[in-house]
C-alpha cells in the first residue's frame, strides 16, 4: 500500500518550544485510522523521524496512519510536561486529522521505550485533570486514547531506576531521575510512584498490546510483564508478546510479521481492514 508523508507539522508551542509531528498516511479508500507514535531515548534524545522507513512507513503500509510526534526532553522540562505534550498531540489529531485524511473518532497511542511509557500514561490517565495540561490550542478536544501499543517501556519508575553499586559503575545512569528532576529517584519514591503507569492501571484502561525482548538489558522484561499482569488483574484487556533473542530496540521489533501483527491490533480497535 502506498504511503503519503507530511513532515514538520506544528501541533503546539509549549513555553516557546515548537512541537511538531510527521504523518505517514496510507492510500485508502476513505479516512485512515491513526496512531500517535512516540520515540524512545530516555526522555533525553531521539527524534520523530527515528525509524521512519523501517518502522513508521512500514506500519502505515498495512493500513494504519502514523503521526510521529516530538515532545519536550527532560533537559527542557521535567515530568509531567512530556505527558502534557502527548495529550496536546492527541487533541490536535482530533481537531485537525480529518483535513489530512485521518479517521479520528478513535485514536491510538504507540511508543518505544520512553515513548512506550508516555503512550501508556496517555492511555491510563484520561480522567486526571492535573495530567491533562494546557498545551496547545485545542483544549475543547478529548485527549483519551482508545488503544495502546507499548514496546519495551517502563511501568515502575522506582523499580526500573534501582542499581547496585557495581551497576552504577558500569551502566549508564538511570534515565528516570532527570525526567523527575531528581538526582536519584530514591530521593522521592512517592513522586516516582505517582509518575508510574502501574499506579494508574484500572478496569477502564483501553486495550493494550505489550511487546518486550527477553534479552533487554536496558529495561528488563519484568517491567512489561508487571504492566500486563496489573491490567489483566484489573479486568482490562492486555496482550503480551515476548520476543525471543531481542534486546532493547532490537531489529526483531521491525520485522514485517511483528509490524503486521501490531497493525492488526490497532485496526481491530480503531476501525479499518486488516
Coordinates of C-alpha atoms in Angstrom, one line a residue:
X1 CA 0.0 0.0 0.0
X2 CA 1.4 3.4 -0.9
X3 CA 2.1 5.8 1.9
X4 CA 2.0 9.6 1.7
X5 CA 4.2 11.6 4.1
X6 CA 3.7 15.1 5.6
X7 CA 6.5 16.5 7.6
X8 CA 7.1 19.0 10.4
X9 CA 3.5 19.9 11.2
X10 CA 3.4 22.1 14.3
X11 CA 0.8 20.8 16.8
X12 CA 1.6 23.1 19.7
X13 CA 4.0 25.6 21.2
X14 CA 5.0 24.7 24.8
X15 CA 6.6 27.6 26.6
X16 CA 8.5 28.6 23.5
X17 CA 9.4 25.0 22.4
X18 CA 7.9 24.2 19.0
X19 CA 6.3 20.8 19.0
X20 CA 5.9 19.1 15.6
X21 CA 4.8 15.8 14.1
X22 CA 5.2 13.9 10.9
X23 CA 2.3 12.0 9.2
X24 CA 2.5 8.7 7.4
X25 CA -0.9 8.2 5.7
X26 CA -1.8 5.0 3.7
X27 CA -3.6 5.3 0.4
X28 CA -7.0 4.0 1.5
X29 CA -10.5 4.5 0.0
X30 CA -11.5 6.6 3.0
X31 CA -10.1 8.2 6.1
X32 CA -7.4 6.0 7.7
X33 CA -7.3 5.1 11.4
X34 CA -4.5 6.8 13.1
X35 CA -2.0 6.0 15.9
X36 CA 0.2 8.6 17.6
X37 CA 3.8 7.3 17.8
X38 CA 6.3 8.4 20.4
X39 CA 10.1 7.7 20.0
X40 CA 12.4 6.4 22.7
X41 CA 15.6 7.9 24.0
X42 CA 15.3 8.1 27.8
X43 CA 13.4 11.4 27.6
X44 CA 16.7 13.0 26.7
X45 CA 17.5 12.1 23.0
X46 CA 15.7 10.9 19.9
X47 CA 13.5 12.3 17.1
X48 CA 10.2 11.8 15.5
X49 CA 12.0 10.6 12.3
X50 CA 13.7 7.7 14.1
X51 CA 12.7 4.5 12.3
X52 CA 10.9 6.4 9.6
X53 CA 11.4 3.9 6.9
X54 CA 11.7 0.5 8.6
X55 CA 9.0 1.1 11.3
X56 CA 6.7 4.0 10.8
X57 CA 6.2 4.0 7.0
X58 CA 6.0 0.2 7.0
X59 CA 3.3 0.1 9.6
X60 CA 1.4 2.7 7.7
X61 CA 1.6 0.5 4.6
X62 CA -0.6 -2.0 6.5
X63 CA -3.4 0.5 6.7
X64 CA -2.9 2.5 9.9
X65 CA -1.8 6.1 9.6
X66 CA 1.1 7.1 11.9
X67 CA 1.5 10.5 13.5
X68 CA 5.1 10.6 14.9
X69 CA 5.5 13.4 17.4
X70 CA 8.3 15.1 19.2
X71 CA 7.9 16.1 22.8
X72 CA 10.0 18.1 25.3
X73 CA 13.0 16.4 26.7
X74 CA 13.8 16.3 30.4
X75 CA 16.6 18.9 29.8
X76 CA 13.8 21.3 28.6
X77 CA 11.1 20.5 31.1
X78 CA 10.5 17.8 33.7
X79 CA 7.5 15.5 34.3
X80 CA 4.6 15.9 33.7
X81 CA 5.5 18.2 30.7
X82 CA 6.0 15.2 28.4
X83 CA 2.6 13.8 29.2
X84 CA 1.0 17.2 28.6
X85 CA 2.7 17.3 25.2
X86 CA 1.4 13.9 24.2
X87 CA -2.1 14.8 25.2
X88 CA -1.8 18.0 23.2
X89 CA -0.8 15.9 20.2
X90 CA -3.9 13.7 20.6
X91 CA -6.1 16.8 20.8
X92 CA -4.5 18.2 17.7
X93 CA -5.2 15.0 15.8
X94 CA -8.9 15.1 16.8
X95 CA -9.2 18.7 15.8
X96 CA -7.2 18.6 12.6
X97 CA -6.9 15.0 11.5
X98 CA -9.8 14.9 9.1
X99 CA -8.1 17.6 7.0
X100 CA -5.2 15.1 6.5
X101 CA -7.2 12.1 5.6
X102 CA -7.4 10.6 9.1
X103 CA -10.3 9.0 10.9
X104 CA -10.2 10.5 14.4
X105 CA -13.3 9.0 16.1
X106 CA -10.8 6.7 17.7
X107 CA -7.1 7.4 18.2
X108 CA -4.3 5.0 19.3
X109 CA -1.0 5.6 21.1
X110 CA 2.2 3.7 20.3
X111 CA 5.6 4.1 21.7
X112 CA 9.0 2.5 22.1
X113 CA 11.0 2.6 25.4
X114 CA 10.5 6.1 26.9
X115 CA 7.8 6.6 24.2
X116 CA 6.0 3.5 25.4
X117 CA 5.9 5.0 28.9
X118 CA 4.3 8.1 27.5
X119 CA 1.8 6.2 25.4
X120 CA 0.8 4.2 28.4
X121 CA 0.4 7.3 30.6
X122 CA -1.8 8.8 27.9
X123 CA -3.9 5.6 27.9
X124 CA -4.2 5.3 31.7
X125 CA -4.7 8.9 32.9
X126 CA -7.7 10.0 30.9
X127 CA -9.6 11.3 33.9
X128 CA -6.6 13.0 35.6
X129 CA -7.1 16.8 35.4
X130 CA -3.5 17.5 36.6
X131 CA -2.0 15.4 33.8
X132 CA -4.2 17.0 31.2
X133 CA -2.2 20.2 31.0
X134 CA -2.9 23.2 28.9
X135 CA -0.5 22.7 26.0
X136 CA -1.9 23.5 22.5
X137 CA -4.9 25.3 21.1
X138 CA -7.5 22.5 21.2
X139 CA -8.4 22.2 24.8
X140 CA -12.0 21.5 23.8
X141 CA -11.0 18.2 22.3
X142 CA -10.7 15.0 24.3
X143 CA -7.2 13.6 25.0
X144 CA -8.0 10.0 25.8
X145 CA -6.7 7.2 23.5
X146 CA -8.6 4.1 22.5
X147 CA -5.7 1.6 22.2
X148 CA -2.1 1.4 23.4
X149 CA 0.9 -0.3 21.9
X150 CA 3.7 -0.5 24.5
X151 CA 7.1 -1.6 23.3
X152 CA 9.8 -2.3 25.9
X153 CA 8.9 0.6 28.1
X154 CA 9.0 1.4 31.8
X155 CA 6.0 0.7 34.1
X156 CA 7.5 1.3 37.6
X157 CA 10.0 4.2 37.6
X158 CA 11.2 3.4 41.1
X159 CA 11.9 -0.2 40.4
X160 CA 13.5 0.4 37.0
X161 CA 15.9 3.0 38.3
X162 CA 17.4 0.8 41.0
X163 CA 21.1 0.0 40.6
X164 CA 23.6 -1.9 42.7
X165 CA 26.9 -0.2 43.5
X166 CA 28.6 -2.2 40.7
X167 CA 25.8 -1.5 38.2
X168 CA 26.2 2.2 38.9
X169 CA 29.9 1.9 38.0
X170 CA 29.5 0.1 34.7
X171 CA 26.0 1.1 33.4
X172 CA 24.5 4.4 32.2
X173 CA 22.8 6.4 35.0
X174 CA 19.1 5.7 35.3
X175 CA 17.0 7.9 33.0
X176 CA 14.2 8.3 35.4
X177 CA 16.0 10.8 37.7
X178 CA 16.3 13.5 35.1
X179 CA 12.7 13.0 34.0
X180 CA 11.5 13.7 37.5
X181 CA 14.0 16.4 38.2
X182 CA 15.8 14.3 40.8
X183 CA 19.5 13.3 41.2
X184 CA 18.3 9.9 42.5
X185 CA 14.8 8.6 42.1
X186 CA 15.1 7.1 45.6
X187 CA 15.1 10.7 46.9
X188 CA 11.4 10.9 46.3
X189 CA 9.8 7.5 46.0
X190 CA 6.3 9.0 46.2
X191 CA 6.9 11.1 43.1
X192 CA 8.2 8.1 41.2
X193 CA 5.2 6.0 42.1
X194 CA 2.8 8.8 41.1
X195 CA 4.5 9.1 37.7
X196 CA 4.5 5.3 37.1
X197 CA 1.9 3.7 34.7
X198 CA 1.4 0.9 37.2
X199 CA -0.2 3.4 39.6
X200 CA -2.9 4.4 37.1
X201 CA -4.0 0.9 35.9
X202 CA -7.7 0.4 36.2
X203 CA -10.6 -1.6 34.7
X204 CA -11.3 1.4 32.4
X205 CA -7.9 1.2 30.7
X206 CA -8.0 0.9 26.9
X207 CA -6.8 -2.4 25.2
X208 CA -3.0 -2.8 25.4
X209 CA -0.6 -4.7 23.2
X210 CA 2.7 -5.1 25.0
X211 CA 5.9 -6.3 23.4
X212 CA 9.3 -6.8 25.0
X213 CA 12.6 -8.6 24.2
X214 CA 13.7 -11.3 26.5
X215 CA 17.3 -10.1 26.2
X216 CA 16.7 -6.5 27.1
X217 CA 19.5 -5.2 29.3
X218 CA 18.2 -1.6 29.5
X219 CA 14.7 -2.0 30.6
X220 CA 14.0 -5.6 31.8
X221 CA 11.1 -7.6 30.5
X222 CA 9.7 -7.6 34.1
X223 CA 8.6 -4.0 33.5
X224 CA 6.2 -5.1 30.7
X225 CA 5.2 -8.3 32.5
X226 CA 4.2 -6.2 35.6
X227 CA 2.1 -3.9 33.4
X228 CA 0.4 -6.8 31.6
X229 CA -0.3 -8.5 34.9
X230 CA -1.7 -5.4 36.5
X231 CA -4.0 -4.7 33.5
X232 CA -5.3 -8.3 33.5
X233 CA -5.9 -8.3 37.2
X234 CA -7.8 -5.0 36.9
X235 CA -10.1 -6.5 34.3
X236 CA -8.7 -4.6 31.3
X237 CA -7.7 -6.2 28.0
X238 CA -3.9 -6.8 27.5
X239 CA -1.9 -9.0 25.2
X240 CA 1.8 -9.7 26.0
X241 CA 4.4 -10.7 23.4
X242 CA 7.9 -11.7 24.5
X243 CA 10.3 -11.6 21.5
X244 CA 13.0 -14.3 21.9
X245 CA 16.5 -13.1 21.5
X246 CA 15.5 -9.4 21.2
X247 CA 17.3 -6.7 23.1
X248 CA 16.3 -3.1 23.7
X249 CA 15.3 -1.6 20.3
X250 CA 16.2 -4.9 18.7
X251 CA 15.6 -5.3 15.0
X252 CA 13.1 -8.0 15.7
X253 CA 10.5 -5.4 16.5
X254 CA 10.6 -4.1 13.0
X255 CA 10.2 -7.4 11.3
X256 CA 7.3 -7.3 8.8
X257 CA 5.4 -10.1 10.7
X258 CA 5.6 -8.2 14.0
X259 CA 4.6 -4.9 12.5
X260 CA 1.7 -6.5 10.6
X261 CA 0.6 -8.0 14.0
X262 CA 0.8 -4.6 15.5
X263 CA -1.2 -3.1 12.7
X264 CA -3.9 -5.8 13.0
X265 CA -4.3 -5.0 16.7
X266 CA -4.7 -1.3 16.0
X267 CA -7.1 -1.9 13.1
X268 CA -9.2 -4.1 15.3
X269 CA -9.6 -1.4 18.0
X270 CA -9.6 1.8 15.9
X271 CA -11.5 0.6 12.9
X272 CA -10.3 -0.4 9.4
X273 CA -9.5 -3.5 7.5
X274 CA -6.6 -5.8 8.5

